[in-house]
PDB file of C-alpha atoms and ligand atoms in Angstrom:
ATOM      1  CA  MET A   1      88.673 115.814  86.865  1.00  0.00           C
ATOM      2  CA  ILE A   2      87.785 112.255  87.898  1.00  0.00           C
ATOM      3  CA  ASN A   3      89.042 111.341  91.377  1.00  0.00           C
ATOM      4  CA  ILE A   4      89.357 107.648  92.205  1.00  0.00           C
ATOM      5  CA  ILE A   5      90.661 106.226  95.473  1.00  0.00           C
ATOM      6  CA  LEU A   6      92.292 102.820  95.414  1.00  0.00           C
ATOM      7  CA  PHE A   7      91.772 101.560  98.943  1.00  0.00           C
ATOM      8  CA  GLY A   8      92.934  98.501 100.871  1.00  0.00           C
ATOM      9  CA  PRO A   9      95.431  97.122 103.373  1.00  0.00           C
ATOM     10  CA  PRO A  10      99.195  97.042 102.724  1.00  0.00           C
ATOM     11  CA  GLY A  11      99.926  94.389 100.121  1.00  0.00           C
ATOM     12  CA  SER A  12      96.389  94.359  98.715  1.00  0.00           C
ATOM     13  CA  GLY A  13      97.687  95.464  95.298  1.00  0.00           C
ATOM     14  CA  LYS A  14      97.080  99.229  95.380  1.00  0.00           C
ATOM     15  CA  GLY A  15     100.461 100.231  93.959  1.00  0.00           C
ATOM     16  CA  THR A  16     100.469  97.358  91.484  1.00  0.00           C
ATOM     17  CA  GLN A  17      97.001  98.142  90.143  1.00  0.00           C
ATOM     18  CA  ALA A  18      97.539 101.927  90.179  1.00  0.00           C
ATOM     19  CA  GLU A  19     100.325 101.425  87.621  1.00  0.00           C
ATOM     20  CA  ASN A  20      97.970  99.462  85.347  1.00  0.00           C
ATOM     21  CA  ILE A  21      95.261 102.103  85.726  1.00  0.00           C
ATOM     22  CA  VAL A  22      97.670 104.916  84.844  1.00  0.00           C
ATOM     23  CA  GLN A  23      98.698 103.082  81.670  1.00  0.00           C
ATOM     24  CA  ARG A  24      95.153 102.461  80.447  1.00  0.00           C
ATOM     25  CA  TYR A  25      93.304 105.584  81.633  1.00  0.00           C
ATOM     26  CA  GLU A  26      96.139 108.165  81.633  1.00  0.00           C
ATOM     27  CA  PHE A  27      95.322 109.347  85.139  1.00  0.00           C
ATOM     28  CA  LEU A  28      97.814 111.054  87.430  1.00  0.00           C
ATOM     29  CA  HIS A  29      99.050 108.590  90.069  1.00  0.00           C
ATOM     30  CA  ILE A  30      99.422 109.984  93.584  1.00  0.00           C
ATOM     31  CA  SER A  31     100.991 107.481  95.978  1.00  0.00           C
ATOM     32  CA  THR A  32     101.744 108.922  99.412  1.00  0.00           C
ATOM     33  CA  GLY A  33     104.045 105.936 100.049  1.00  0.00           C
ATOM     34  CA  ASP A  34     106.101 106.807  96.931  1.00  0.00           C
ATOM     35  CA  LEU A  35     106.150 110.521  97.826  1.00  0.00           C
ATOM     36  CA  LEU A  36     107.384 109.697 101.330  1.00  0.00           C
ATOM     37  CA  ARG A  37     110.054 107.303 100.023  1.00  0.00           C
ATOM     38  CA  GLU A  38     111.204 110.073  97.644  1.00  0.00           C
ATOM     39  CA  GLU A  39     111.577 112.449 100.610  1.00  0.00           C
ATOM     40  CA  ILE A  40     113.566 109.773 102.465  1.00  0.00           C
ATOM     41  CA  GLY A  41     115.788 109.289  99.400  1.00  0.00           C
ATOM     42  CA  ASN A  42     116.413 113.057  99.288  1.00  0.00           C
ATOM     43  CA  GLN A  43     117.177 113.031 103.024  1.00  0.00           C
ATOM     44  CA  SER A  44     114.866 116.002 103.524  1.00  0.00           C
ATOM     45  CA  SER A  45     113.703 116.893 107.035  1.00  0.00           C
ATOM     46  CA  LEU A  46     110.218 115.641 106.103  1.00  0.00           C
ATOM     47  CA  GLY A  47     111.787 112.356 104.940  1.00  0.00           C
ATOM     48  CA  LEU A  48     113.785 111.931 108.145  1.00  0.00           C
ATOM     49  CA  GLU A  49     110.643 112.517 110.212  1.00  0.00           C
ATOM     50  CA  ALA A  50     108.597 110.081 108.088  1.00  0.00           C
ATOM     51  CA  ARG A  51     111.223 107.347 108.166  1.00  0.00           C
ATOM     52  CA  ALA A  52     111.005 106.938 111.931  1.00  0.00           C
ATOM     53  CA  PHE A  53     107.310 106.048 111.591  1.00  0.00           C
ATOM     54  CA  MET A  54     107.550 103.967 108.410  1.00  0.00           C
ATOM     55  CA  ASP A  55     110.371 101.751 109.717  1.00  0.00           C
ATOM     56  CA  LYS A  56     108.146 100.696 112.609  1.00  0.00           C
ATOM     57  CA  GLY A  57     105.154 100.093 110.339  1.00  0.00           C
ATOM     58  CA  GLU A  58     103.279 103.078 111.778  1.00  0.00           C
ATOM     59  CA  LEU A  59     101.353 105.739 109.899  1.00  0.00           C
ATOM     60  CA  VAL A  60     103.101 109.054 109.284  1.00  0.00           C
ATOM     61  CA  PRO A  61     101.318 112.012 111.043  1.00  0.00           C
ATOM     62  CA  ASP A  62      98.288 113.378 109.170  1.00  0.00           C
ATOM     63  CA  GLU A  63      99.603 116.961 108.827  1.00  0.00           C
ATOM     64  CA  VAL A  64     102.725 115.755 106.983  1.00  0.00           C
ATOM     65  CA  VAL A  65     100.763 113.671 104.483  1.00  0.00           C
ATOM     66  CA  ILE A  66      97.964 116.211 103.963  1.00  0.00           C
ATOM     67  CA  GLY A  67     100.566 118.923 103.242  1.00  0.00           C
ATOM     68  CA  MET A  68     102.136 116.735 100.542  1.00  0.00           C
ATOM     69  CA  ILE A  69      98.757 116.077  98.900  1.00  0.00           C
ATOM     70  CA  LYS A  70      97.817 119.777  98.955  1.00  0.00           C
ATOM     71  CA  ASP A  71     101.051 120.622  97.182  1.00  0.00           C
ATOM     72  CA  LYS A  72     100.542 117.882  94.577  1.00  0.00           C
ATOM     73  CA  LEU A  73      96.939 118.960  93.840  1.00  0.00           C
ATOM     74  CA  GLU A  74      97.931 122.613  93.469  1.00  0.00           C
ATOM     75  CA  LYS A  75     100.491 121.613  90.836  1.00  0.00           C
ATOM     76  CA  ASN A  76      98.081 119.378  88.886  1.00  0.00           C
ATOM     77  CA  ARG A  77      94.827 121.293  88.517  1.00  0.00           C
ATOM     78  CA  ASN A  78      94.206 120.375  84.890  1.00  0.00           C
ATOM     79  CA  VAL A  79      94.672 116.618  84.761  1.00  0.00           C
ATOM     80  CA  LYS A  80      92.003 114.286  83.333  1.00  0.00           C
ATOM     81  CA  GLY A  81      91.841 112.165  86.474  1.00  0.00           C
ATOM     82  CA  ILE A  82      93.720 111.206  89.608  1.00  0.00           C
ATOM     83  CA  ILE A  83      94.200 107.801  91.164  1.00  0.00           C
ATOM     84  CA  TYR A  84      94.956 108.080  94.890  1.00  0.00           C
ATOM     85  CA  ASP A  85      97.015 105.124  96.124  1.00  0.00           C
ATOM     86  CA  GLY A  86      97.513 104.749  99.871  1.00  0.00           C
ATOM     87  CA  PHE A  87      95.695 108.001 100.648  1.00  0.00           C
ATOM     88  CA  PRO A  88      93.557 108.715 102.635  1.00  0.00           C
ATOM     89  CA  ARG A  89      94.571 106.366 105.446  1.00  0.00           C
ATOM     90  CA  THR A  90      92.726 108.085 108.324  1.00  0.00           C
ATOM     91  CA  VAL A  91      89.301 109.730 108.602  1.00  0.00           C
ATOM     92  CA  GLU A  92      91.103 113.066 109.179  1.00  0.00           C
ATOM     93  CA  GLN A  93      92.913 112.643 105.847  1.00  0.00           C
ATOM     94  CA  ALA A  94      89.623 111.746 104.125  1.00  0.00           C
ATOM     95  CA  LYS A  95      87.958 114.906 105.448  1.00  0.00           C
ATOM     96  CA  ALA A  96      90.950 117.036 104.410  1.00  0.00           C
ATOM     97  CA  LEU A  97      90.836 115.583 100.891  1.00  0.00           C
ATOM     98  CA  ASP A  98      87.122 116.400 100.611  1.00  0.00           C
ATOM     99  CA  GLU A  99      87.873 120.015 101.572  1.00  0.00           C
ATOM    100  CA  LEU A 100      90.774 120.344  99.136  1.00  0.00           C
ATOM    101  CA  LEU A 101      88.690 118.953  96.274  1.00  0.00           C
ATOM    102  CA  GLU A 102      85.714 121.142  97.156  1.00  0.00           C
ATOM    103  CA  GLU A 103      87.961 124.188  96.737  1.00  0.00           C
ATOM    104  CA  MET A 104      88.615 122.907  93.203  1.00  0.00           C
ATOM    105  CA  ASP A 105      84.883 122.280  92.517  1.00  0.00           C
ATOM    106  CA  SER A 106      85.619 118.582  92.416  1.00  0.00           C
ATOM    107  CA  SER A 107      84.882 115.464  94.483  1.00  0.00           C
ATOM    108  CA  ILE A 108      85.633 111.744  94.829  1.00  0.00           C
ATOM    109  CA  ALA A 109      83.842 109.720  92.145  1.00  0.00           C
ATOM    110  CA  ARG A 110      84.499 106.233  93.524  1.00  0.00           C
ATOM    111  CA  VAL A 111      86.467 104.374  96.191  1.00  0.00           C
ATOM    112  CA  LEU A 112      87.559 100.950  94.964  1.00  0.00           C
ATOM    113  CA  SER A 113      88.376  98.804  97.981  1.00  0.00           C
ATOM    114  CA  LEU A 114      90.573  95.724  97.444  1.00  0.00           C
ATOM    115  CA  LYS A 115      89.697  92.806  99.730  1.00  0.00           C
ATOM    116  CA  VAL A 116      92.526  90.409 100.663  1.00  0.00           C
ATOM    117  CA  THR A 117      92.894  88.290 103.830  1.00  0.00           C
ATOM    118  CA  ASP A 118      95.700  89.091 106.304  1.00  0.00           C
ATOM    119  CA  ASN A 119      97.730  85.886 105.736  1.00  0.00           C
ATOM    120  CA  ILE A 120      97.921  86.513 101.990  1.00  0.00           C
ATOM    121  CA  LEU A 121      98.978  90.128 102.677  1.00  0.00           C
ATOM    122  CA  VAL A 122     101.846  88.947 104.905  1.00  0.00           C
ATOM    123  CA  GLU A 123     102.919  86.376 102.318  1.00  0.00           C
ATOM    124  CA  ARG A 124     102.981  88.982  99.495  1.00  0.00           C
ATOM    125  CA  LEU A 125     104.859  91.600 101.522  1.00  0.00           C
ATOM    126  CA  LEU A 126     107.509  89.153 102.791  1.00  0.00           C
ATOM    127  CA  LYS A 127     108.022  88.085  99.174  1.00  0.00           C
ATOM    128  CA  ARG A 128     108.424  91.715  98.077  1.00  0.00           C
ATOM    129  CA  GLY A 129     110.718  92.401 101.066  1.00  0.00           C
ATOM    130  CA  ALA A 130     113.092  89.680  99.924  1.00  0.00           C
ATOM    131  CA  ILE A 131     113.796  91.607  96.714  1.00  0.00           C
ATOM    132  CA  SER A 132     112.850  95.268  97.314  1.00  0.00           C
ATOM    133  CA  GLY A 133     114.983  95.908 100.381  1.00  0.00           C
ATOM    134  CA  ARG A 134     112.126  98.075 101.724  1.00  0.00           C
ATOM    135  CA  SER A 135     112.671  98.485 105.452  1.00  0.00           C
ATOM    136  CA  ASP A 136     108.935  98.223 106.181  1.00  0.00           C
ATOM    137  CA  ASP A 137     108.710  94.832 104.404  1.00  0.00           C
ATOM    138  CA  ARG A 138     111.745  93.382 106.176  1.00  0.00           C
ATOM    139  CA  ASN A 139     110.090  91.155 108.759  1.00  0.00           C
ATOM    140  CA  GLU A 140     106.749  89.731 109.782  1.00  0.00           C
ATOM    141  CA  GLU A 141     106.559  91.797 112.982  1.00  0.00           C
ATOM    142  CA  VAL A 142     106.706  95.131 111.129  1.00  0.00           C
ATOM    143  CA  ILE A 143     104.331  93.845 108.431  1.00  0.00           C
ATOM    144  CA  ARG A 144     101.783  92.671 111.035  1.00  0.00           C
ATOM    145  CA  ASN A 145     102.106  96.090 112.708  1.00  0.00           C
ATOM    146  CA  ARG A 146     101.232  97.782 109.388  1.00  0.00           C
ATOM    147  CA  ILE A 147      98.219  95.523 109.012  1.00  0.00           C
ATOM    148  CA  GLY A 148      97.238  96.361 112.616  1.00  0.00           C
ATOM    149  CA  GLU A 149      97.480 100.095 111.817  1.00  0.00           C
ATOM    150  CA  TYR A 150      95.211  99.443 108.832  1.00  0.00           C
ATOM    151  CA  TRP A 151      92.507  97.789 110.945  1.00  0.00           C
ATOM    152  CA  ASN A 152      92.729 100.403 113.716  1.00  0.00           C
ATOM    153  CA  LYS A 153      93.089 103.643 111.771  1.00  0.00           C
ATOM    154  CA  THR A 154      92.410 103.028 108.083  1.00  0.00           C
ATOM    155  CA  ALA A 155      89.480 100.587 107.968  1.00  0.00           C
ATOM    156  CA  PRO A 156      87.145 103.288 109.467  1.00  0.00           C
ATOM    157  CA  VAL A 157      87.826 105.346 106.315  1.00  0.00           C
ATOM    158  CA  SER A 158      85.885 102.765 104.286  1.00  0.00           C
ATOM    159  CA  ARG A 159      82.829 103.339 106.513  1.00  0.00           C
ATOM    160  CA  PHE A 160      83.195 107.099 105.892  1.00  0.00           C
ATOM    161  CA  TYR A 161      82.881 106.486 102.133  1.00  0.00           C
ATOM    162  CA  GLU A 162      80.255 103.750 102.522  1.00  0.00           C
ATOM    163  CA  GLU A 163      77.994 106.344 104.128  1.00  0.00           C
ATOM    164  CA  LYS A 164      78.467 108.518 101.041  1.00  0.00           C
ATOM    165  CA  CYS A 165      77.496 105.518  98.835  1.00  0.00           C
ATOM    166  CA  ILE A 166      80.675 105.710  96.748  1.00  0.00           C
ATOM    167  CA  LEU A 167      82.479 102.605  98.048  1.00  0.00           C
ATOM    168  CA  LYS A 168      82.787  99.504  95.880  1.00  0.00           C
ATOM    169  CA  GLU A 169      84.455  96.339  97.188  1.00  0.00           C
ATOM    170  CA  ILE A 170      86.672  94.426  94.762  1.00  0.00           C
ATOM    171  CA  PRO A 171      87.994  90.878  95.420  1.00  0.00           C
ATOM    172  CA  GLY A 172      91.798  91.192  95.373  1.00  0.00           C
ATOM    173  CA  GLU A 173      93.067  87.629  95.847  1.00  0.00           C
ATOM    174  CA  GLY A 174      93.079  86.625  92.188  1.00  0.00           C
ATOM    175  CA  SER A 175      95.948  87.284  89.791  1.00  0.00           C
ATOM    176  CA  VAL A 176      97.064  90.841  88.996  1.00  0.00           C
ATOM    177  CA  ASP A 177      95.303  90.584  85.595  1.00  0.00           C
ATOM    178  CA  ASP A 178      92.057  89.230  87.083  1.00  0.00           C
ATOM    179  CA  THR A 179      91.937  92.042  89.643  1.00  0.00           C
ATOM    180  CA  PHE A 180      92.663  94.647  86.964  1.00  0.00           C
ATOM    181  CA  LEU A 181      89.745  93.303  84.923  1.00  0.00           C
ATOM    182  CA  LEU A 182      87.405  93.797  87.897  1.00  0.00           C
ATOM    183  CA  LEU A 183      88.731  97.325  88.480  1.00  0.00           C
ATOM    184  CA  SER A 184      88.464  98.240  84.788  1.00  0.00           C
ATOM    185  CA  TYR A 185      84.833  97.144  84.745  1.00  0.00           C
ATOM    186  CA  GLN A 186      84.134  99.773  87.425  1.00  0.00           C
ATOM    187  CA  LEU A 187      86.364 102.461  85.892  1.00  0.00           C
ATOM    188  CA  ASP A 188      84.874 102.097  82.408  1.00  0.00           C
ATOM    189  CA  LYS A 189      81.540 103.228  83.865  1.00  0.00           C
ATOM    190  CA  LEU A 190      83.126 106.475  85.089  1.00  0.00           C
ATOM    191  CA  VAL A 191      85.381 107.671  82.266  1.00  0.00           C
TER     192      VAL A 191
HETATM  193  P1  LIG B 201     102.624 102.267 100.765  1.00  0.00           P
HETATM  194  O1  LIG B 201     103.732 102.665  99.910  1.00  0.00           O
HETATM  195  O2  LIG B 201     101.269 102.781 100.410  1.00  0.00           O
HETATM  196  O3  LIG B 201     102.718 100.688 100.815  1.00  0.00           O
HETATM  197  P2  LIG B 201     101.750  99.467 100.791  1.00  0.00           P
HETATM  198  O4  LIG B 201     100.377  99.803 101.272  1.00  0.00           O
HETATM  199  O5  LIG B 201     102.491  98.411 101.499  1.00  0.00           O
HETATM  200  O6  LIG B 201     101.809  99.027  99.307  1.00  0.00           O
HETATM  201  P3  LIG B 201     100.786  98.543  98.269  1.00  0.00           P
HETATM  202  O7  LIG B 201      99.537  98.029  98.877  1.00  0.00           O
HETATM  203  O8  LIG B 201     100.638  99.642  97.297  1.00  0.00           O
HETATM  204  O9  LIG B 201     101.652  97.370  97.595  1.00  0.00           O
HETATM  205  P4  LIG B 201     101.043  96.289  96.610  1.00  0.00           P
HETATM  206  O10 LIG B 201      99.944  95.610  97.332  1.00  0.00           O
HETATM  207  O11 LIG B 201     100.764  96.852  95.288  1.00  0.00           O
HETATM  208  O12 LIG B 201     102.883 102.689 102.302  1.00  0.00           O
HETATM  209  C1  LIG B 201     104.093 102.435 102.977  1.00  0.00           C
HETATM  210  C2  LIG B 201     104.134 103.173 104.304  1.00  0.00           C
HETATM  211  O13 LIG B 201     104.142 104.614 104.079  1.00  0.00           O
HETATM  212  C3  LIG B 201     102.958 102.969 105.257  1.00  0.00           C
HETATM  213  O14 LIG B 201     103.091 101.800 106.042  1.00  0.00           O
HETATM  214  C4  LIG B 201     103.018 104.292 106.106  1.00  0.00           C
HETATM  215  O15 LIG B 201     104.003 104.209 107.099  1.00  0.00           O
HETATM  216  C5  LIG B 201     103.422 105.332 105.089  1.00  0.00           C
HETATM  217  N1  LIG B 201     102.257 106.004 104.466  1.00  0.00           N
HETATM  218  C6  LIG B 201     101.932 105.961 103.143  1.00  0.00           C
HETATM  219  N2  LIG B 201     100.809 106.689 102.915  1.00  0.00           N
HETATM  220  C7  LIG B 201     100.428 107.198 104.123  1.00  0.00           C
HETATM  221  C8  LIG B 201      99.335 108.004 104.551  1.00  0.00           C
HETATM  222  N3  LIG B 201      98.399 108.424 103.701  1.00  0.00           N
HETATM  223  N4  LIG B 201      99.244 108.323 105.868  1.00  0.00           N
HETATM  224  C9  LIG B 201     100.169 107.915 106.749  1.00  0.00           C
HETATM  225  N5  LIG B 201     101.226 107.146 106.420  1.00  0.00           N
HETATM  226  C10 LIG B 201     101.365 106.778 105.116  1.00  0.00           C
HETATM  227  O16 LIG B 201     102.227  95.283  96.434  1.00  0.00           O
HETATM  228  C11 LIG B 201     102.650  94.391  97.451  1.00  0.00           C
HETATM  229  C12 LIG B 201     103.223  93.148  96.837  1.00  0.00           C
HETATM  230  O17 LIG B 201     102.157  92.291  96.428  1.00  0.00           O
HETATM  231  C13 LIG B 201     104.064  93.390  95.583  1.00  0.00           C
HETATM  232  O18 LIG B 201     105.220  92.604  95.644  1.00  0.00           O
HETATM  233  C14 LIG B 201     103.157  92.937  94.437  1.00  0.00           C
HETATM  234  O19 LIG B 201     103.884  92.420  93.349  1.00  0.00           O
HETATM  235  C15 LIG B 201     102.330  91.856  95.106  1.00  0.00           C
HETATM  236  N6  LIG B 201     101.009  91.711  94.499  1.00  0.00           N
HETATM  237  C16 LIG B 201     100.144  92.719  94.187  1.00  0.00           C
HETATM  238  N7  LIG B 201      99.013  92.211  93.643  1.00  0.00           N
HETATM  239  C17 LIG B 201      99.175  90.831  93.623  1.00  0.00           C
HETATM  240  C18 LIG B 201      98.351  89.758  93.188  1.00  0.00           C
HETATM  241  N8  LIG B 201      97.128  89.961  92.645  1.00  0.00           N
HETATM  242  N9  LIG B 201      98.812  88.505  93.332  1.00  0.00           N
HETATM  243  C19 LIG B 201     100.050  88.282  93.866  1.00  0.00           C
HETATM  244  N10 LIG B 201     100.870  89.260  94.280  1.00  0.00           N
HETATM  245  C20 LIG B 201     100.442  90.530  94.174  1.00  0.00           C
END
């Protein structure tokens, strides 16, 4: 099983590129954002808890997200590969993922980190907010809070993987197709 993490701030193109990767490489796509939005849609107690954090642009508590990932991995032991989108977002989550994969005799092959400047992130997310109706894209204050959470809590995760020599930075300001080409160049070396 090939495990690839698509890493980057909100709006860097993780979800967008994960869809392209799934189409070409037939990997399982695990997006913690999508899983949480599904729980909210189902009005589960987990969803109600998560919503309070997401609406403010804050990260959902680690134990909630790690529990969801554990469940997803247990149900998908025999897939060819997994693309993790939006997970891990804290060093605690990264350590938990390592442990879960170790139990499956597996590990992270590569972390592909999309680099996009903050102003472009805000521009993209406001644009999406105008059509998606997503409560966390609805105004610049919440979006800037999400970007702040990224720099405070998520950026240290890239150093965690840099120390393991599995992090690769990918310029993410070009078009969707250009960025996919850069990602595919890296992925083709692994599959
Ligand atoms: P996510 O669902 O992961 O949302 P995201 O980071 O904003 O989206 P993404 O980065 O995938 O969007 P994309 O750039 O593709 O998380 C939402 C919330 O859930 C978090 O804030 C947090 O509260 C919670 N959460 C999720 N995972 C968690 C975890 N592990 N721990 C704790 N909390 C967690 O798309 C953005 C826009 O840009 C789109 O409109 C797209 O069309 C556009 N775009 C993409 N690439 C482009 C390009 N190259 N050029 C122009 N536009 C582009």
